[in-house]
CSV table of C-alpha atoms in Angstrom, one decimal:
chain,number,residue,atom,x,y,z
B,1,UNK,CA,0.0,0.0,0.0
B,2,UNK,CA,1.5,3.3,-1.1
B,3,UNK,CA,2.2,6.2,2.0
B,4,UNK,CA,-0.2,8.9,2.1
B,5,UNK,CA,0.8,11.9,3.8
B,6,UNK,CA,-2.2,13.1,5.3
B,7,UNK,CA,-0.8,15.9,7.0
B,8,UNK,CA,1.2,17.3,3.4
B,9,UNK,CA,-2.7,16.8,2.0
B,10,UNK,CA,-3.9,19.3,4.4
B,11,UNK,CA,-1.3,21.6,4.5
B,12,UNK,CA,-0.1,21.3,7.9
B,13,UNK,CA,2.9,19.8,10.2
B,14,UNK,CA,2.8,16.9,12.5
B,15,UNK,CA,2.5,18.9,15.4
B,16,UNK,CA,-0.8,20.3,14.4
B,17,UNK,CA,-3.5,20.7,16.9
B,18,UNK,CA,-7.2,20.0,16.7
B,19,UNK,CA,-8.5,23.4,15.4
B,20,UNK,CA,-5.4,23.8,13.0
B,21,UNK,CA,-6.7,20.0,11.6
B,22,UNK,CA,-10.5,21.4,11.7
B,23,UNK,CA,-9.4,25.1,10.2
B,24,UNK,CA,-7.8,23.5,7.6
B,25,UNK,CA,-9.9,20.6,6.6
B,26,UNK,CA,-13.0,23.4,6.0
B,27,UNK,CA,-10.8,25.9,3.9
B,28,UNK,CA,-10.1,23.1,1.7
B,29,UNK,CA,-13.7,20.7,1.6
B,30,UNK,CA,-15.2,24.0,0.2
B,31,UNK,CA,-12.3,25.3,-2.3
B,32,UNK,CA,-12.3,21.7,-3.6
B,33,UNK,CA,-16.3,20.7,-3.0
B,34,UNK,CA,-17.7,19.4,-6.7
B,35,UNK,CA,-20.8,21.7,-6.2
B,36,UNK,CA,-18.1,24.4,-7.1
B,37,UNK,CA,-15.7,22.2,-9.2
B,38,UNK,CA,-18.3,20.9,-12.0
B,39,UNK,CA,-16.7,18.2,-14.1
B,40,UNK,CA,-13.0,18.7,-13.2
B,41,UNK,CA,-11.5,15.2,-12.3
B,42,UNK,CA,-8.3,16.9,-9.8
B,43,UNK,CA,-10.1,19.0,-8.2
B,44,UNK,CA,-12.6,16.2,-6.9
B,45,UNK,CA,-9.5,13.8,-6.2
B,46,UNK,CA,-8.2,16.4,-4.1
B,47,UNK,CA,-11.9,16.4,-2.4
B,48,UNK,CA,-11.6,13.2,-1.1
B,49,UNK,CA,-8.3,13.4,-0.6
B,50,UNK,CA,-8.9,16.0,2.0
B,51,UNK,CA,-11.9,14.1,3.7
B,52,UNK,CA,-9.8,10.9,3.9
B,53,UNK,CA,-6.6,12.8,5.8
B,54,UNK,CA,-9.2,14.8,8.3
B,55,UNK,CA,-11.1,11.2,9.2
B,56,UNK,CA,-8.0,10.2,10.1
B,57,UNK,CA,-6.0,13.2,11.8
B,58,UNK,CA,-9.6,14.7,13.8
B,59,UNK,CA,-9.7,11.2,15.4
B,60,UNK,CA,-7.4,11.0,17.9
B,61,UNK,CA,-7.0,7.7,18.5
B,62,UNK,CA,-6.6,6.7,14.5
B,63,UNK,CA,-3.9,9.9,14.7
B,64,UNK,CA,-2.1,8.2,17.1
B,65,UNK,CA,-2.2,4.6,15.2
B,66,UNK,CA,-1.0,6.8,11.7
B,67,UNK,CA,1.9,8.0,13.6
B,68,UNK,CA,3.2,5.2,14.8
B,69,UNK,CA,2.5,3.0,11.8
B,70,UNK,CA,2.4,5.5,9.0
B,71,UNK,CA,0.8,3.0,5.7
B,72,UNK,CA,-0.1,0.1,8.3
B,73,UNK,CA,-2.2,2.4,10.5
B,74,UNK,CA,-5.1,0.5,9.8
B,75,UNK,CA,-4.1,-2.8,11.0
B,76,UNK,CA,-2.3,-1.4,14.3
B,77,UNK,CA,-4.3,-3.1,16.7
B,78,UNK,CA,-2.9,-6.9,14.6
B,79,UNK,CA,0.2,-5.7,14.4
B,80,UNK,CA,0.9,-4.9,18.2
B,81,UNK,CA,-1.1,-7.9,18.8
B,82,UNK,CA,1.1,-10.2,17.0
B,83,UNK,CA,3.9,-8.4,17.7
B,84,UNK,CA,3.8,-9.2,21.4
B,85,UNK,CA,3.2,-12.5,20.4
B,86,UNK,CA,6.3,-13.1,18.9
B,87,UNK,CA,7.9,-11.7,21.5
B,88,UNK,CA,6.6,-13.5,24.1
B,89,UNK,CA,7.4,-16.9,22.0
B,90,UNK,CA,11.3,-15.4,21.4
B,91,UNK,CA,11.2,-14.4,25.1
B,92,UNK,CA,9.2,-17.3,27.5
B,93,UNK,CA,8.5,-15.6,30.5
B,94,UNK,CA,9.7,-12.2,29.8
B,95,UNK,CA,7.5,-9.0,29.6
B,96,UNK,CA,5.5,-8.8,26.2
B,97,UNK,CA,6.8,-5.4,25.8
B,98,UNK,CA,10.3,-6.2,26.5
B,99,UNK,CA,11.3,-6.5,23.0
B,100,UNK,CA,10.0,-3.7,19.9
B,101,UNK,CA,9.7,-5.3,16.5
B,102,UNK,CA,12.4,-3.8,13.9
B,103,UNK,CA,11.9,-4.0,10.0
B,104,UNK,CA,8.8,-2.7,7.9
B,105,UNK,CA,5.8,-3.2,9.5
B,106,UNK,CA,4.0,-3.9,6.1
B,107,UNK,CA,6.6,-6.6,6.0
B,108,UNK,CA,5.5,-7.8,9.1
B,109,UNK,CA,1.9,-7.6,8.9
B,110,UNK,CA,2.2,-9.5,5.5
B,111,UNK,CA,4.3,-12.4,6.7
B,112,UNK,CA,1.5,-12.7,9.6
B,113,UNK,CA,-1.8,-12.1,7.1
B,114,UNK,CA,-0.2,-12.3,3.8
B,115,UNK,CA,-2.1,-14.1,1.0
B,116,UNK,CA,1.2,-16.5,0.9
B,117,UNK,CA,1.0,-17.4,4.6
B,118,UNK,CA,1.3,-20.7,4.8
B,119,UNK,CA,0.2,-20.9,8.3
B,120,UNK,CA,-3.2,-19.6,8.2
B,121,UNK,CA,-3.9,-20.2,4.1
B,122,UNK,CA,-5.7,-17.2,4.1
B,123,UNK,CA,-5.9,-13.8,3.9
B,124,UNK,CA,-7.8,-11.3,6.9
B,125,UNK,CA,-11.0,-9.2,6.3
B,126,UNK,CA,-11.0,-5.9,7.7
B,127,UNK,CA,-13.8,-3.4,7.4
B,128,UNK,CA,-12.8,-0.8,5.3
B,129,UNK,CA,-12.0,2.8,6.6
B,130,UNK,CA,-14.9,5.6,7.2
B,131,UNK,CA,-15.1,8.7,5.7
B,132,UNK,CA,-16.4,12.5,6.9
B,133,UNK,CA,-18.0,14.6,4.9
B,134,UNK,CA,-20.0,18.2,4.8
B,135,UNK,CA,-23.0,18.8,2.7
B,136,UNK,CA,-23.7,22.7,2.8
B,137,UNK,CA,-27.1,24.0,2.8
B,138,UNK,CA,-29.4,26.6,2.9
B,139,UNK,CA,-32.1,27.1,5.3
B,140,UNK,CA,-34.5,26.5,2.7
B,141,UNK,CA,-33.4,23.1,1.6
B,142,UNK,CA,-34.1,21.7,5.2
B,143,UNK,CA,-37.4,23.1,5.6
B,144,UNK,CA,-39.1,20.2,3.6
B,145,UNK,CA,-37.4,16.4,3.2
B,146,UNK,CA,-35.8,16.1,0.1
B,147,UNK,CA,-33.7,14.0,-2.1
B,148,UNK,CA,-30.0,14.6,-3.0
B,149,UNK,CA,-27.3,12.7,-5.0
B,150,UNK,CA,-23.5,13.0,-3.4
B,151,UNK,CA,-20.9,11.7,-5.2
B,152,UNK,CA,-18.1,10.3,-2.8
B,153,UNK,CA,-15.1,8.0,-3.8
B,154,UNK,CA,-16.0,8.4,-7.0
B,155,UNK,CA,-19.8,6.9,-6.6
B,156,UNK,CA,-23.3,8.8,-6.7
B,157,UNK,CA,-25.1,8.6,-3.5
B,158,UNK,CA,-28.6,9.4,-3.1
B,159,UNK,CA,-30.1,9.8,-0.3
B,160,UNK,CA,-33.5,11.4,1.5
B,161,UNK,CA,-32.2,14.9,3.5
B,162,UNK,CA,-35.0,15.1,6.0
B,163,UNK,CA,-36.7,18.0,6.9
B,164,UNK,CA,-35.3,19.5,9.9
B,165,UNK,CA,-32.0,18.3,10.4
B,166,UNK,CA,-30.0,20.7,12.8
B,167,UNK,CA,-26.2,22.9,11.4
B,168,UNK,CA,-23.3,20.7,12.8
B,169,UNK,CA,-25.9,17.3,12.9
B,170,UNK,CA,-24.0,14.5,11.7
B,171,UNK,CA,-25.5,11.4,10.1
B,172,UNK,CA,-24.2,7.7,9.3
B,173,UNK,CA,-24.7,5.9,5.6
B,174,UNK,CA,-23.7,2.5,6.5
B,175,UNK,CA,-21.2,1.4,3.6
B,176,UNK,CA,-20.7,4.0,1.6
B,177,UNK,CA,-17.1,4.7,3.2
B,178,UNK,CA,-13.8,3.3,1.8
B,179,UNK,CA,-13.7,-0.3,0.4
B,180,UNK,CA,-12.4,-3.2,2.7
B,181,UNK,CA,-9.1,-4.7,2.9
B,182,UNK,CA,-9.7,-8.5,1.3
B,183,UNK,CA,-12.7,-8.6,0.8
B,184,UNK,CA,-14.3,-7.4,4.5
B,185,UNK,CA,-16.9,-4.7,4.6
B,186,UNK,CA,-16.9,-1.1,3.6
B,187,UNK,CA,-16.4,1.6,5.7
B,188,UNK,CA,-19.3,4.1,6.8
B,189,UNK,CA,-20.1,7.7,5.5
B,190,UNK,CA,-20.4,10.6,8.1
B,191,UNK,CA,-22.7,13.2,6.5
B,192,UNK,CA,-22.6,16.3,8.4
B,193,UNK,CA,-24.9,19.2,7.9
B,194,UNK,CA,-23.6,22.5,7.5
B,195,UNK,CA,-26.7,25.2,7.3
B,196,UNK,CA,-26.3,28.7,6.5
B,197,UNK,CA,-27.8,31.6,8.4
B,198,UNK,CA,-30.9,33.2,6.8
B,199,UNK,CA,-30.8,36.6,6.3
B,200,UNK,CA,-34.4,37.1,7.5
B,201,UNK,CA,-35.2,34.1,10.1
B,202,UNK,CA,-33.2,33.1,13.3
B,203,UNK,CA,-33.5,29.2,13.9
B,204,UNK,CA,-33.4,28.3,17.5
B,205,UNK,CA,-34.5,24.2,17.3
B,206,UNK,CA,-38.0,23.7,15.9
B,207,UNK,CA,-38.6,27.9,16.5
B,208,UNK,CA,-38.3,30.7,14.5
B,209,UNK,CA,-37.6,34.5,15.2
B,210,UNK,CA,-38.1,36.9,13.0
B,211,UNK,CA,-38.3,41.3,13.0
B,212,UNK,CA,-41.2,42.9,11.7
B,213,UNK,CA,-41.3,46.9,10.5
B,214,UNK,CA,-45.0,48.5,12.5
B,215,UNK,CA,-46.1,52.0,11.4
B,216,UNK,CA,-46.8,54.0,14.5
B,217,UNK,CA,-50.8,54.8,13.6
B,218,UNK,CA,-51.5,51.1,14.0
B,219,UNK,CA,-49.1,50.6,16.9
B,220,UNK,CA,-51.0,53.1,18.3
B,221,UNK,CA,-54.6,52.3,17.0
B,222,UNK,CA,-54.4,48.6,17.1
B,223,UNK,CA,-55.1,47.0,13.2
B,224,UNK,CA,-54.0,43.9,10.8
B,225,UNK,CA,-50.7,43.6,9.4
B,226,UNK,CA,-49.6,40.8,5.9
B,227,UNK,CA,-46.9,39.4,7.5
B,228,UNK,CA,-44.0,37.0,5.9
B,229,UNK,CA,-43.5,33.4,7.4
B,230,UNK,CA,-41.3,30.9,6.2
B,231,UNK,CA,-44.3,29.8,3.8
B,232,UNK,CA,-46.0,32.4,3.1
B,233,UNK,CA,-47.4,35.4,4.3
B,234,UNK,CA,-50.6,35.5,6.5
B,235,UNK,CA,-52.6,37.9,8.3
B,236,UNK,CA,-51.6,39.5,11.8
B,237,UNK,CA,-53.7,41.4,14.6
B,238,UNK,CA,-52.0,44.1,16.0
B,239,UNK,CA,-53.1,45.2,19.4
B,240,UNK,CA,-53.9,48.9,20.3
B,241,UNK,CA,-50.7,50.6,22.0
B,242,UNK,CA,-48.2,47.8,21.0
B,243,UNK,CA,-44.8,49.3,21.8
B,244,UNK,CA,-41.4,48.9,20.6
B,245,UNK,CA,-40.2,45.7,20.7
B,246,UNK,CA,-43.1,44.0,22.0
B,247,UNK,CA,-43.3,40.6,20.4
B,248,UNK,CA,-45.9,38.3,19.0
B,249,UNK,CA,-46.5,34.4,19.0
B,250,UNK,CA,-47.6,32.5,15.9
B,251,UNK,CA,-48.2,28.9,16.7
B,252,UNK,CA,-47.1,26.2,14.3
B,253,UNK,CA,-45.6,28.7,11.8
B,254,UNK,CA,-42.0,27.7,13.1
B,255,UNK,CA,-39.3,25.0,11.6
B,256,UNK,CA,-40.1,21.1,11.4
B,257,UNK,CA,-39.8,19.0,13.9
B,258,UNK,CA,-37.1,16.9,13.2
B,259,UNK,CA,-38.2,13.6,12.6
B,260,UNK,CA,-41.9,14.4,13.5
B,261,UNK,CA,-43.9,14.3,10.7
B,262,UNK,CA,-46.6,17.3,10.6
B,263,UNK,CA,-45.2,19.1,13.8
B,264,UNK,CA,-43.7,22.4,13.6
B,265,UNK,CA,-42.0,25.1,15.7
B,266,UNK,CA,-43.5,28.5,16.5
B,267,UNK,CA,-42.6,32.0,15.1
B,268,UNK,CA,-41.8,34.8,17.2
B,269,UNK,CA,-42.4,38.0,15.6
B,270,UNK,CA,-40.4,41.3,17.3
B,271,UNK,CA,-42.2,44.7,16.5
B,272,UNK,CA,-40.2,47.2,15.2
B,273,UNK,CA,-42.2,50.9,15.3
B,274,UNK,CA,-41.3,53.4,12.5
B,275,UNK,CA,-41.7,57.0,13.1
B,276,UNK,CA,-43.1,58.8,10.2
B,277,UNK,CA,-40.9,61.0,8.4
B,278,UNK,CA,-40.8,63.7,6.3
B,279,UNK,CA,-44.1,65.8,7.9
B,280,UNK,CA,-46.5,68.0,6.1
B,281,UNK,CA,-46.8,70.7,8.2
B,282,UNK,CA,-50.5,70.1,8.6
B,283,UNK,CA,-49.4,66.9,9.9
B,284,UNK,CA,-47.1,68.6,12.3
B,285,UNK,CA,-50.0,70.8,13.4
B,286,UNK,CA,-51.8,67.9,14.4
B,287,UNK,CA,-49.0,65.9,16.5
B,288,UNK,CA,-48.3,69.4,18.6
B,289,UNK,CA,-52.1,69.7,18.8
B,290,UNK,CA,-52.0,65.7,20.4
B,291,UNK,CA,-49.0,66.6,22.5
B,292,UNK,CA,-51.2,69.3,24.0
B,293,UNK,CA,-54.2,67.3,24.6
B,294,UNK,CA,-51.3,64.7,26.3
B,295,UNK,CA,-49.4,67.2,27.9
B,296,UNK,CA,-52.7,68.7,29.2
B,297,UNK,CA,-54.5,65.4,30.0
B,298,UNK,CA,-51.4,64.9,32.7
């Protein structure tokens, strides 16, 4: 099996931390992400590329196996195993550890699993490695379940997106990850949602909050107001002397429940008064005449 450097795919030394791995691995995932790389072959090499280096350098403990075992990373756990083994039959009655196997440990792990092994006759299944990925989205493709085709490791992938998922949630497709080593079972695919903010609606869960502009006669008066929700825009009562900031409760015109078909979130709307400007002066007349019936009234 040929070295990868997974640390010269990212861009980074081996003395990286955790948010230089994480940093990294975003920057690239979206310069190389097909959505923005139609039809050109390098660019989505480099794409998975990147995701296989980050599934192995965010995971600590598969970071720790690359290190140690660069190519053979994956079969670590055999290797020591074995390794001790050998030891302990070179050394009766010694410590496992008490020895440290020199040579190539591809070497090694093929003259213990090899296809040629006379000893065992055959060759060891081991389930192929998973793989991390980031689908970004708006805020609009969440709000209803719908289908999408990925292409990772060179296959199409469709699958349902259902409505609701949360940013940062993190889904598993069971074998869609690298192949297996002779023959065992493919890896896993981690899909995780990356959701953009909407430039008119906060999500908080299943909610939704949202500003909306209120003219200062029916803030004042009381009155009905068209107002835009995530689906459309309905009708709103506006109570008499509503001031700034007050807020307002639509029930069930929120985000999907996640995974609860039919149930939705509420809206919260936040009043925003506007003052009227530019004044005619006969409109002026008519504010100081108020402000003397007010100013009186006290």
């Amino acid at each position: 099996m040929e070295f990868i450097d997974y640390y010269k795919t990212l861009g980074l030394p081996k003395t990286a931390t955790e948010s230089d791995i994480k940093a990294a691995y975003r920057k690239l995932v979206r310069k190389f992400h097909p959505d923005l790389n139609p039809n050109d072959k390098d660019a989505e090499k480099k794409f998975k590329a990147v995701n296989e280096a980050n599934e192995v350098l965010s995971d600590p403990e598969k970071r720790k196996k690359y290190d140690k075992h660069g190519k053979d990373w994956q079969h670590a756990d055999e290797i020591e195993k074995n390794q001790q083994q050998q030891n302990q039959r070179r050394n009766p009655g010694r410590p496992s550890d008490s020895e440290e196997f020199s040579g190539d440990f591809s070497d090694f792990f093929e003259s213990m699993f090899g296809a040629g092994n006379a000893r065992t006759g055959r060759q060891t299944k081991f389930k192929g490695q998973d793989i991390s990925a980031e689908l970004q989205l708006n805020l609009e493709d969440v709000y209803q379940s719908q289908k999408q085709t990925l292409t990772v490791n060179g296959k199409n992938i469709r699958l349902t997106i259902p409505a609701g998922v949360e940013n940062g949630q993190t889904i598993k497709i069971a074998n869609h990850g690298s192949p297996g080593v002779n023959g065992g079972p493919n890896g896993d695919l981690y899909l995780t949602f990356s959701i953009a903010e909407h430039p008119k609606f906060k999500r908080e869960g299943g909610n939704l909050y949202a500003s909306v502009d209120l003219d200062l006669y029916t803030a004042l008066l009381g009155g009905e107001l068209m107002v835009e929700t995530f689906d459309g825009k309905v009708k709103l009562k506006v109570a008499p002397d509503t001031q700034p900031g007050a807020k307002a409760k639509l029930k069930g015109k929120g985000f999907p429940i996640y995974k609860k078909e039919g149930q939705f979130g509420d809206l919260y709307m936040t009043y925003q008064v506007k003052l009227p400007r530019n004044l005619t002066a006969k409109e002026k007349e008519l504010f100081a005449e108020l402000a003397k019936i007010r100013n009186h009234g006290n």
